[in-house]
Coordinates of C-alpha atoms and ligand atoms in Angstrom, one line a residue:
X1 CA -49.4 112.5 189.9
X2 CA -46.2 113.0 190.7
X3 CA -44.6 116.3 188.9
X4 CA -41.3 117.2 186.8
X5 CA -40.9 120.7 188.7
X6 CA -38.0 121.3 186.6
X7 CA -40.0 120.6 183.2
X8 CA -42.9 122.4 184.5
X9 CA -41.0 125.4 185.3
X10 CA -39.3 125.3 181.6
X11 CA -43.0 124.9 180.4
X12 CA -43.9 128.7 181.3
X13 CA -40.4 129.7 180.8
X14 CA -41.4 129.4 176.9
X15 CA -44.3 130.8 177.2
X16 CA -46.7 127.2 177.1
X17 CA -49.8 126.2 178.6
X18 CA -49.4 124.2 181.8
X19 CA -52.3 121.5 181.7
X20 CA -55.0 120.8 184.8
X21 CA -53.2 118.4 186.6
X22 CA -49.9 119.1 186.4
X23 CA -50.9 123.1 187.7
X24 CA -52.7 121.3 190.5
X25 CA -49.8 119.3 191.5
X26 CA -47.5 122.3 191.9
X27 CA -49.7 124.2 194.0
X28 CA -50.1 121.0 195.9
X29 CA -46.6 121.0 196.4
X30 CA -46.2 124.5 197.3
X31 CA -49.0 123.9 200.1
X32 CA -47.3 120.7 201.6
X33 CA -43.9 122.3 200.9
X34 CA -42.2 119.5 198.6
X35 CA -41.4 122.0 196.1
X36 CA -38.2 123.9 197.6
X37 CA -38.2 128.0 197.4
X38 CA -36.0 128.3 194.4
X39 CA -38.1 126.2 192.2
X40 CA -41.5 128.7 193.5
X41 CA -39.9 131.7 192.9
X42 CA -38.5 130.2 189.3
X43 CA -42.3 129.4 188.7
X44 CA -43.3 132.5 190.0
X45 CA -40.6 134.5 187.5
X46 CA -41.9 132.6 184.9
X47 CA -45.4 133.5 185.4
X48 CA -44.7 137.3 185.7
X49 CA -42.6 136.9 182.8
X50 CA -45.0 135.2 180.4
X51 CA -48.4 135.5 182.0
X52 CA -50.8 132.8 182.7
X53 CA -54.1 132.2 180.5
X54 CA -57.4 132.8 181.8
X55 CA -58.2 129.0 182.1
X56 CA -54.4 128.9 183.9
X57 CA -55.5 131.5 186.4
X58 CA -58.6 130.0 187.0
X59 CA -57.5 126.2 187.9
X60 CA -54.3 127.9 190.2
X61 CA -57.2 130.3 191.8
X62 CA -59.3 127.0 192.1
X63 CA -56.2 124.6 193.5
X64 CA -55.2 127.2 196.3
X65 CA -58.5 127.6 197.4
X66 CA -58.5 124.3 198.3
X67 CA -54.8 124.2 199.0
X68 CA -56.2 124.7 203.3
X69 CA -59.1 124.8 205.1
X70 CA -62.7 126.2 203.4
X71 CA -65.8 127.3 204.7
X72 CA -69.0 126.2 204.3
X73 CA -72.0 128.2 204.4
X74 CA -74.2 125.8 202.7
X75 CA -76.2 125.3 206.1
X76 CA -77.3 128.4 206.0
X77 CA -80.4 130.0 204.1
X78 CA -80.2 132.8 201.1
X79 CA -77.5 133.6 199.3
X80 CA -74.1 134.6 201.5
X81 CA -72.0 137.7 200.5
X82 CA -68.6 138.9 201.1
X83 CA -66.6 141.6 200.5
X84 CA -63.3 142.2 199.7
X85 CA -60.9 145.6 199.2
X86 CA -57.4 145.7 197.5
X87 CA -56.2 148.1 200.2
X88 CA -56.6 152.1 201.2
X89 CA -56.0 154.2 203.8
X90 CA -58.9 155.7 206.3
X91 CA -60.6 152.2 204.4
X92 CA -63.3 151.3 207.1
X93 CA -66.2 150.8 204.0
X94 CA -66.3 146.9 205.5
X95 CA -67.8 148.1 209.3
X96 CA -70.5 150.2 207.3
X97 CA -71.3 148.2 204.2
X98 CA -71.3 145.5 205.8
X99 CA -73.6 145.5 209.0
X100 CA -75.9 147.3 205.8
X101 CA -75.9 144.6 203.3
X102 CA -76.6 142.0 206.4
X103 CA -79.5 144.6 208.0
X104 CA -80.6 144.3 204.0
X105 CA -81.3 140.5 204.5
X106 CA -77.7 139.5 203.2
X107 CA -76.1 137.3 205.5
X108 CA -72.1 138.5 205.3
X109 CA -69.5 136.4 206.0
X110 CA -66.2 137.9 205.8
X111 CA -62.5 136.4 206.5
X112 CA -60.3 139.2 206.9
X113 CA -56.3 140.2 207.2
X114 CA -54.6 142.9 209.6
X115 CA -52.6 145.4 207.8
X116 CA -49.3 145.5 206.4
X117 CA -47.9 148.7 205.2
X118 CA -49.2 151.6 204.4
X119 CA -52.7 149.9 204.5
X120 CA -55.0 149.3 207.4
X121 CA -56.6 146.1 208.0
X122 CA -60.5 145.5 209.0
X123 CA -59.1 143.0 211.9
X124 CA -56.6 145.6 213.4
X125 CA -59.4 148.3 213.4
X126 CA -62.1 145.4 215.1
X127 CA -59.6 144.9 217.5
X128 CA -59.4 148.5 218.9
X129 CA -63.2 147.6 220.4
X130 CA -62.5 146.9 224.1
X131 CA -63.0 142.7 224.4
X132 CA -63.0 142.0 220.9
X133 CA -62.5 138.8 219.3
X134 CA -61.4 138.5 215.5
X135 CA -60.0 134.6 216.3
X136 CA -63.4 132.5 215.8
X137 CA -63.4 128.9 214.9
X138 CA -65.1 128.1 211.1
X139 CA -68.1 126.4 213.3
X140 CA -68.6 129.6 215.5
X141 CA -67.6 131.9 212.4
X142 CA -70.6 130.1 210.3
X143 CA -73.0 129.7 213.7
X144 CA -73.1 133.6 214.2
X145 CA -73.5 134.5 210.3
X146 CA -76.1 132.4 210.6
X147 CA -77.9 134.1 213.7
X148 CA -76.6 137.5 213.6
X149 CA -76.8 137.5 209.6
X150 CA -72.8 138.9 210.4
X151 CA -69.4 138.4 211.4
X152 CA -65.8 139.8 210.3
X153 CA -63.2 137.0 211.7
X154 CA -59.6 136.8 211.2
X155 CA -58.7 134.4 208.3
X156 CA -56.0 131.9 210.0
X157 CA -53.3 130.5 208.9
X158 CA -54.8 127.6 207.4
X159 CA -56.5 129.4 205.3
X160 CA -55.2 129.1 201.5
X161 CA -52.1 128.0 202.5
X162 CA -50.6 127.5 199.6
X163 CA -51.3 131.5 198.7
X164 CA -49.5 132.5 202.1
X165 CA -46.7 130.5 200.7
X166 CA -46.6 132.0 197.4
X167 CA -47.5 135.4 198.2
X168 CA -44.1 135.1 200.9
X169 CA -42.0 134.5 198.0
X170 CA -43.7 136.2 195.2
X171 CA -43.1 139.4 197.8
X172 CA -39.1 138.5 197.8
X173 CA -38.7 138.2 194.3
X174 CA -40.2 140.7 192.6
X175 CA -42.8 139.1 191.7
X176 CA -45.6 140.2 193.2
X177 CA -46.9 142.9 191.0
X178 CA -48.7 140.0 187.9
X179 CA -52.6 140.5 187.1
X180 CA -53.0 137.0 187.2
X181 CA -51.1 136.4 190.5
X182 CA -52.9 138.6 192.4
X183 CA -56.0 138.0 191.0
X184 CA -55.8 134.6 191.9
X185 CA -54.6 135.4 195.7
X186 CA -57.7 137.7 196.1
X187 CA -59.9 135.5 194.5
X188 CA -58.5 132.4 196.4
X189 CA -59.2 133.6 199.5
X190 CA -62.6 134.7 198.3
X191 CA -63.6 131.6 197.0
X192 CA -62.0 129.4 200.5
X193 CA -64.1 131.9 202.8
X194 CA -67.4 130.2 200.8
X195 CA -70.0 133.5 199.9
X196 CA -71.7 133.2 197.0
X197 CA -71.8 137.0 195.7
X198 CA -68.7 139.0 196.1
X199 CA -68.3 142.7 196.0
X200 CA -64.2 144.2 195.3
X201 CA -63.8 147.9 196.1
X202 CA -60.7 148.1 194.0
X203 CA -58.6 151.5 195.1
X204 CA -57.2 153.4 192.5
X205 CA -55.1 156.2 193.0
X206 CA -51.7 157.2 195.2
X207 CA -52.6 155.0 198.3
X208 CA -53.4 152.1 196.4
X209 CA -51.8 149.4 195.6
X210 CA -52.8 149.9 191.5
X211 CA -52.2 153.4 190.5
X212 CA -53.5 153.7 187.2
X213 CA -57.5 153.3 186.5
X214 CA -56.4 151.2 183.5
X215 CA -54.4 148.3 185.3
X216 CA -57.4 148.7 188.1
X217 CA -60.1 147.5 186.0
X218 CA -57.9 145.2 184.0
X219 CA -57.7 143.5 187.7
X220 CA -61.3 143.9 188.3
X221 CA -61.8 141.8 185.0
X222 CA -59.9 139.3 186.0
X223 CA -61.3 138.7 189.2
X224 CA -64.9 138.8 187.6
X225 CA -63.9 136.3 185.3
X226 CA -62.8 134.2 188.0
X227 CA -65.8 134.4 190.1
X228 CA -67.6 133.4 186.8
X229 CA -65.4 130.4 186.3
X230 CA -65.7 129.2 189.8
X231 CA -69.6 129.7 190.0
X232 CA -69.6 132.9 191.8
X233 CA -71.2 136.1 191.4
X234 CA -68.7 139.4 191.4
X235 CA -69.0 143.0 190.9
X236 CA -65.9 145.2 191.0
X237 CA -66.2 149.0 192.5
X238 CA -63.2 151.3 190.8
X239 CA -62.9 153.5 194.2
X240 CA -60.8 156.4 194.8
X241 CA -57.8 156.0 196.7
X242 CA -56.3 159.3 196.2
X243 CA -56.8 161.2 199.1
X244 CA -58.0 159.1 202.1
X245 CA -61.0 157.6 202.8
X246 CA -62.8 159.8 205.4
X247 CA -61.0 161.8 207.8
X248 CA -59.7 159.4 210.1
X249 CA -56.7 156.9 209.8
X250 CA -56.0 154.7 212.9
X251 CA -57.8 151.9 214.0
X252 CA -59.6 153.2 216.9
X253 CA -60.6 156.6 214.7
X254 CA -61.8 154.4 212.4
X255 CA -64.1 152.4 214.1
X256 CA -65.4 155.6 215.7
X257 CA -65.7 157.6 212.5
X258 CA -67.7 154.1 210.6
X259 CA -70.1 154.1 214.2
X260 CA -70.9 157.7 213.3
X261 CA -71.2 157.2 209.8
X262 CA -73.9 154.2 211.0
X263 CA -75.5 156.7 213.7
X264 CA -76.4 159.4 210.2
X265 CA -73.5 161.9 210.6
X266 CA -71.0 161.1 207.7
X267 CA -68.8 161.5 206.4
X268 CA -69.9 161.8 203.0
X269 CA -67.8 159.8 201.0
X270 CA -67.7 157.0 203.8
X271 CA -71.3 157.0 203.5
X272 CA -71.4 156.7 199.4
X273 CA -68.8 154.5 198.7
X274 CA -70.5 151.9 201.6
X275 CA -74.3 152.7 199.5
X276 CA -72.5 151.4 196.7
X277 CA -70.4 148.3 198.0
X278 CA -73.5 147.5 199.9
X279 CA -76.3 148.0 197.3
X280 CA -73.8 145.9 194.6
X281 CA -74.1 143.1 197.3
X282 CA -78.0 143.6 197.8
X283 CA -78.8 143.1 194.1
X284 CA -76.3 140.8 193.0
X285 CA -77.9 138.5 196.0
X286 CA -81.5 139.4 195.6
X287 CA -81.7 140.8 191.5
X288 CA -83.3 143.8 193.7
X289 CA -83.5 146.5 191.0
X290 CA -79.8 149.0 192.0
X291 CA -82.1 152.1 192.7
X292 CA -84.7 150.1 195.0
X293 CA -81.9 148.7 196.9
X294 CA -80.2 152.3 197.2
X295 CA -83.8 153.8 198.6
X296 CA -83.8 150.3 201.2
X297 CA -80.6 151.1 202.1
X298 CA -80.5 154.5 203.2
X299 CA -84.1 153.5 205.2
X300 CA -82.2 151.0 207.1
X301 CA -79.3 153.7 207.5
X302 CA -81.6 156.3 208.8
X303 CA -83.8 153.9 211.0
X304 CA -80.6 152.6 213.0
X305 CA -80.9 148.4 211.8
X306 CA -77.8 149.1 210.4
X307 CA -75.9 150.3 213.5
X308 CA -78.0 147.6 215.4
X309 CA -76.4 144.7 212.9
X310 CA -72.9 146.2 214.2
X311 CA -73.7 146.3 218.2
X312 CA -75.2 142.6 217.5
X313 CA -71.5 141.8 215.4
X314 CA -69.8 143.3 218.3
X315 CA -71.4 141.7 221.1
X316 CA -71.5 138.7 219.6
X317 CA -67.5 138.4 219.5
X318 CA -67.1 139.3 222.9
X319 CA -67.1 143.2 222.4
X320 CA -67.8 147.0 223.9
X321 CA -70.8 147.6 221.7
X322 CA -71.8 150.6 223.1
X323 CA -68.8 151.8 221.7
X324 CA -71.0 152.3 218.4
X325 CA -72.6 155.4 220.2
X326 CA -69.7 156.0 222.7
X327 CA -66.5 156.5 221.0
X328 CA -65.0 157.2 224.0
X329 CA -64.7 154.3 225.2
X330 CA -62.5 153.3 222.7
X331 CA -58.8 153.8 223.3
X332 CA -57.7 157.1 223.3
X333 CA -54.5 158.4 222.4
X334 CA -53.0 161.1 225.5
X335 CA -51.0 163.9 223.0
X336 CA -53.1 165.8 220.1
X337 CA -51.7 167.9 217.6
X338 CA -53.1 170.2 215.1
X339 CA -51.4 170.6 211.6
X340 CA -52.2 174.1 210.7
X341 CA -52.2 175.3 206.9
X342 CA -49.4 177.2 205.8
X343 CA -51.5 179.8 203.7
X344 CA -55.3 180.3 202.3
X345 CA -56.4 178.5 199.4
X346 CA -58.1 175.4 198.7
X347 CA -56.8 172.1 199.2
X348 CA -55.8 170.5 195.8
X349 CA -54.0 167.3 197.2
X350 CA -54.0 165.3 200.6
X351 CA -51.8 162.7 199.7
X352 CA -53.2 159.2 201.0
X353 CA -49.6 157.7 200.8
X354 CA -48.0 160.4 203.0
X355 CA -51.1 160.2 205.4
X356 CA -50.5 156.5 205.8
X357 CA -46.7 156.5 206.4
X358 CA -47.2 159.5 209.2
X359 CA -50.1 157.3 210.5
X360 CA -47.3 154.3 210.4
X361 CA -44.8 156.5 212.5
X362 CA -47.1 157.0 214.9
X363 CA -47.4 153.4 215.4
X364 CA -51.1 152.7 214.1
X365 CA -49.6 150.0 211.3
X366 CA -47.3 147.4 211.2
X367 CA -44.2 148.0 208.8
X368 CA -43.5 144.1 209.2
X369 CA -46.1 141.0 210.4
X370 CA -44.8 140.8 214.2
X371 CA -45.2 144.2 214.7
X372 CA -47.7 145.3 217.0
X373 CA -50.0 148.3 216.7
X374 CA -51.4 150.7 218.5
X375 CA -55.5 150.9 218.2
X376 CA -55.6 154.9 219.9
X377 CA -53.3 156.7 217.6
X378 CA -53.7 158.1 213.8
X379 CA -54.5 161.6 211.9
X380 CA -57.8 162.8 211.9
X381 CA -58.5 165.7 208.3
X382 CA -60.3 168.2 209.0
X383 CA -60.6 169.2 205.2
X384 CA -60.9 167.3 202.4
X385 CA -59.6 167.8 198.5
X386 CA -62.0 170.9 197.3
X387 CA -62.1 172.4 200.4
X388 CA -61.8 175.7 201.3
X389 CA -58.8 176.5 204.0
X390 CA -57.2 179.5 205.6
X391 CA -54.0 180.4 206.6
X392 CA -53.1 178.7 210.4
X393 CA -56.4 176.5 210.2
X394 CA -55.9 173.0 211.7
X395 CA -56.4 171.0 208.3
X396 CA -55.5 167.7 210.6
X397 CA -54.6 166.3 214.3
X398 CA -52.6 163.5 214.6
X399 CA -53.2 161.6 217.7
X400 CA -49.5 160.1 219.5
X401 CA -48.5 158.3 222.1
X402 CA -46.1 161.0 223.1
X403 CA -45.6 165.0 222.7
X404 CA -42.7 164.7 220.6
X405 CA -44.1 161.7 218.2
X406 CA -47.4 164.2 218.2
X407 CA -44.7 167.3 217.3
X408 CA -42.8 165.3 214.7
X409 CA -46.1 163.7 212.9
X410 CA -47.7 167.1 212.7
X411 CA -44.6 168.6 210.8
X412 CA -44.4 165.0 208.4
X413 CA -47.6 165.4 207.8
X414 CA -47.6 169.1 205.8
X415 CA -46.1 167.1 203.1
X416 CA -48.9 165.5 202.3
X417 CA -51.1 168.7 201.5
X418 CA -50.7 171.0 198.8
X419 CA -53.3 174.4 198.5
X420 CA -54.2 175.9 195.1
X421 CA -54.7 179.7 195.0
X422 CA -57.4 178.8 192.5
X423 CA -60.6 176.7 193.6
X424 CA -60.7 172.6 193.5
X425 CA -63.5 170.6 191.6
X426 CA -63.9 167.8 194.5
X427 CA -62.3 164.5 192.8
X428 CA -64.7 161.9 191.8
X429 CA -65.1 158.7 194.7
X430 CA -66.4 156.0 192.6
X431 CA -64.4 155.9 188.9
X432 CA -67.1 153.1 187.6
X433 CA -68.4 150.0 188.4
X434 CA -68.0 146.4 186.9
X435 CA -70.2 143.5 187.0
X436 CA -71.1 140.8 185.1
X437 CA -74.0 138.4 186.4
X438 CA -73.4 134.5 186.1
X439 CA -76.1 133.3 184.0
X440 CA -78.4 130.1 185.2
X441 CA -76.5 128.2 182.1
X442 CA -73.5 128.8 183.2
X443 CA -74.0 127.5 186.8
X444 CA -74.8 124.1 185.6
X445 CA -72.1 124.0 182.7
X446 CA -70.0 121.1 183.6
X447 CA -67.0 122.9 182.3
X448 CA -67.6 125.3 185.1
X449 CA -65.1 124.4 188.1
X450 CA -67.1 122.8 191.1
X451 CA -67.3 124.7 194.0
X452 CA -65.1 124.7 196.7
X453 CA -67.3 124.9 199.3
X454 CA -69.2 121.7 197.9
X455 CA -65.8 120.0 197.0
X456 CA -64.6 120.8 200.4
X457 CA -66.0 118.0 202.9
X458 CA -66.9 120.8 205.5
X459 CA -63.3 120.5 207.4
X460 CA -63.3 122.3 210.0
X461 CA -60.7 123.3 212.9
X462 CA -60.3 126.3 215.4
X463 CA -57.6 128.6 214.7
Ligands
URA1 N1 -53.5 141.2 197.9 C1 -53.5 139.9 197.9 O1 -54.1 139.2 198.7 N2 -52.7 139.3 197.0 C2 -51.9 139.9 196.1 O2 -51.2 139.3 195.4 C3 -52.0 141.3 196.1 C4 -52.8 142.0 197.0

């Protein structure tokens, strides 16, 4: 069909209903570029303005799926998983939970960004492993999920076009911050990569992108909702995102810290949170009552298959694994300083936000996409919120490139951390968890959206 842009963007404007086709149409023309800039971020200002109805949400989520190239994962046996978080810092949850759910008999497949801003990304952090390689063709990115039962790629460019589009100008125009608009760019991206169960670890809290616990589950609905319209199973994790995740923050850190957590020795909250994004994948795939799969998964922690499913992952894309038990083999940064507490008490905040931007200084982010990082460098807590510290202890190193970005990172950092004469009830990790299971009906309603994956005609090119 061919569209009036200028009626469709008075449609939202007062607050109407767009119908199927004429939704589709836009996004089609904000994939192949016939509708101009100012027309998109019109649409886009309507949208935030008036909101878009779940059926709305569900058909634009559908439409940009589709708007690129999809994966299919069809060809291989048992039901696929993925998982997906809205963005911390110290987040490395996908190199634990992960290599778990897949050592669990849950093949993962998982298309993932680098980081922009003040949060990390899974690919940056992957990239740190000597030899490395996130750019995998669909063919080779569905060959080894299908024989390791694993593999983290970078999502390419073709990849939901039409969101990379929109999420550009959404980002330009104030835009960006609409339930429905970012559900439906999570989601879209979700439902192009092809699993069939999805688990969100939705960060709450200072170094997340959604602050409040309210808006955070309101989110996690939505996406729910979507997965249930577009015939796929999701369960949302409300995580903390307070204080970082972890100790470390820096991409090589990272990888070291999630090897360890793999080898048995923590952290603890690394450890939980990836139980629980792991175990929501295990019985949202298998119906595996949650406490069985909990006692499975800790087995397959303790026995090693889960650090063996990451060596396999690692190898398999061309890496160092043996930088799983040898973290020195990952890059190393030359200049370490210690951040030493001003006075005794406990620690009452360690502001994830302020961790990230001094981690950003020191060059282990990107404050805009062409910039490159560097994997060695980061802060590494030594304490945690609760935590008892005394006056000149090292409460964190940061890890620089040079002596005076290691000296001027070490003083940023004391901004982050505030002490509390008093003692510190440790802050809960997981704030709840929401699910809601697609029901056999359901699959088969024809009102249900087909999938993409089976709408798709397996298109495939290398990135
Ligand atoms: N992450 C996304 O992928 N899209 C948004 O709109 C917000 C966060």
């Amino acid at each position: 069909m061919t569209l009036d842009i200028v009626r469709f963007i008075a449609e939202k404007r007062d607050g109407r209903e767009h119908d199927e086709a004429s939704l589709r149409g836009f996004v089609a023309g904000v994939a192949s570029g016939a509708v101009p800039d100012y027309q998109v971020a019109a649409w886009c200002m309507a949208a935030y303005l008036r909101g878009l109805s779940p059926t709305e949400t569900a058909v634009l989520t559908h439409a940009m799926a589709l708007s690129g190239e999809t994966v299919d994962l069809s060809s291989i046996p048992g039901v696929k998983g993925d998982k997906h978080s809205s963005g911390g810092v110290g987040d490395k949850a996908t190199l634990v939970a992960a290599p778990l759910a897949a050592a669990a008999g849950v093949p993962v497949a998982k298309l993932s960004g680098r980081g922009l801003g003040h949060t990390g990304g899974t690919i940056d952090k992957l990239e740190s492993i000597p030899g490395f390689r996130s750019a995998l063709s669909i063919d080779d990115f569905v060959a080894q999920v299908r024989s390791v039962g694993l593999a983290v790629a970078a999502a390419t460019e073709r990849l939901v076009p039409a969101d990379k589009r929109l999420y550009a100008i959404r980002d330009v125009t104030a835009t960006v911050d609409s339930l429905p608009l970012i559900a439906s760019s999570i989601m879209s991206k979700k439902i192009a990569g092809g699993a069939d169960v999805i688990v969100l670890d939705v960060k709450v809290g200072a170094g997340a992108f959604v602050r409040e616990l309210d808006r955070a589950r309101e989110l996690a609905r939505a996406m729910i909702d979507l997965g249930r319209r577009l015939g796929r199973r999701v369960a949302a994790v409300l995580s903390n995102m307070d204080q970082p995740l972890g100790y470390a923050v820096g991409n090589a850190l990272e990888v070291a810290e999630a090897a360890a957590a793999l080898r048995g020795e923590g952290p603890a909250d690394l450890v939980e949170l990836s139980l629980e994004l792991a175990g929501r994948l295990v019985t949202l795939a298998t119906g595996e009552d949650a406490a069985a799969a909990r006692r499975r998964l800790e087995g397959l922690l303790r026995d090693g298959s889960a650090a063996e499913r990451l060596r396999r992952m690692i190898a398999a894309q061309g890496g160092d694994a043996r930088v799983v038990d040898e973290p020195w083999r990952l890059p190393q940064a030359p200049h370490v300083r210690e951040a030493a507490a001003p006075e005794a008490g406990y620690v009452a905040r360690l502001d994830a936000l302020r961790v990230a931007e001094v981690a950003l200084s020191l060059g282990a982010g990107r404050r805009r996409k062409e910039d490159a990082v560097d994997p060695a460098v980061g802060v590494v807590l030594a304490k945690k919120v609760g935590d008892a510290v005394e006056r000149g202890e090292p409460w964190a190193r940061v890890h620089a490139r040079t002596p005076e970005a290691a000296e001027a990172a070490a003083a940023a950092l004391q901004a982050a951390l505030a002490l509390s004469a008093q003692p510190v009830p440790r802050p809960p990790l997981v704030h709840e968890v929401l699910e809601e299971r697609l029901s056999p009906a359901l699959v088969s309603d024809p009102r249900c959206l087909p999938r993409p994956d089976r709408v798709a005609s397996g298109r495939s090119s290398p990135p």
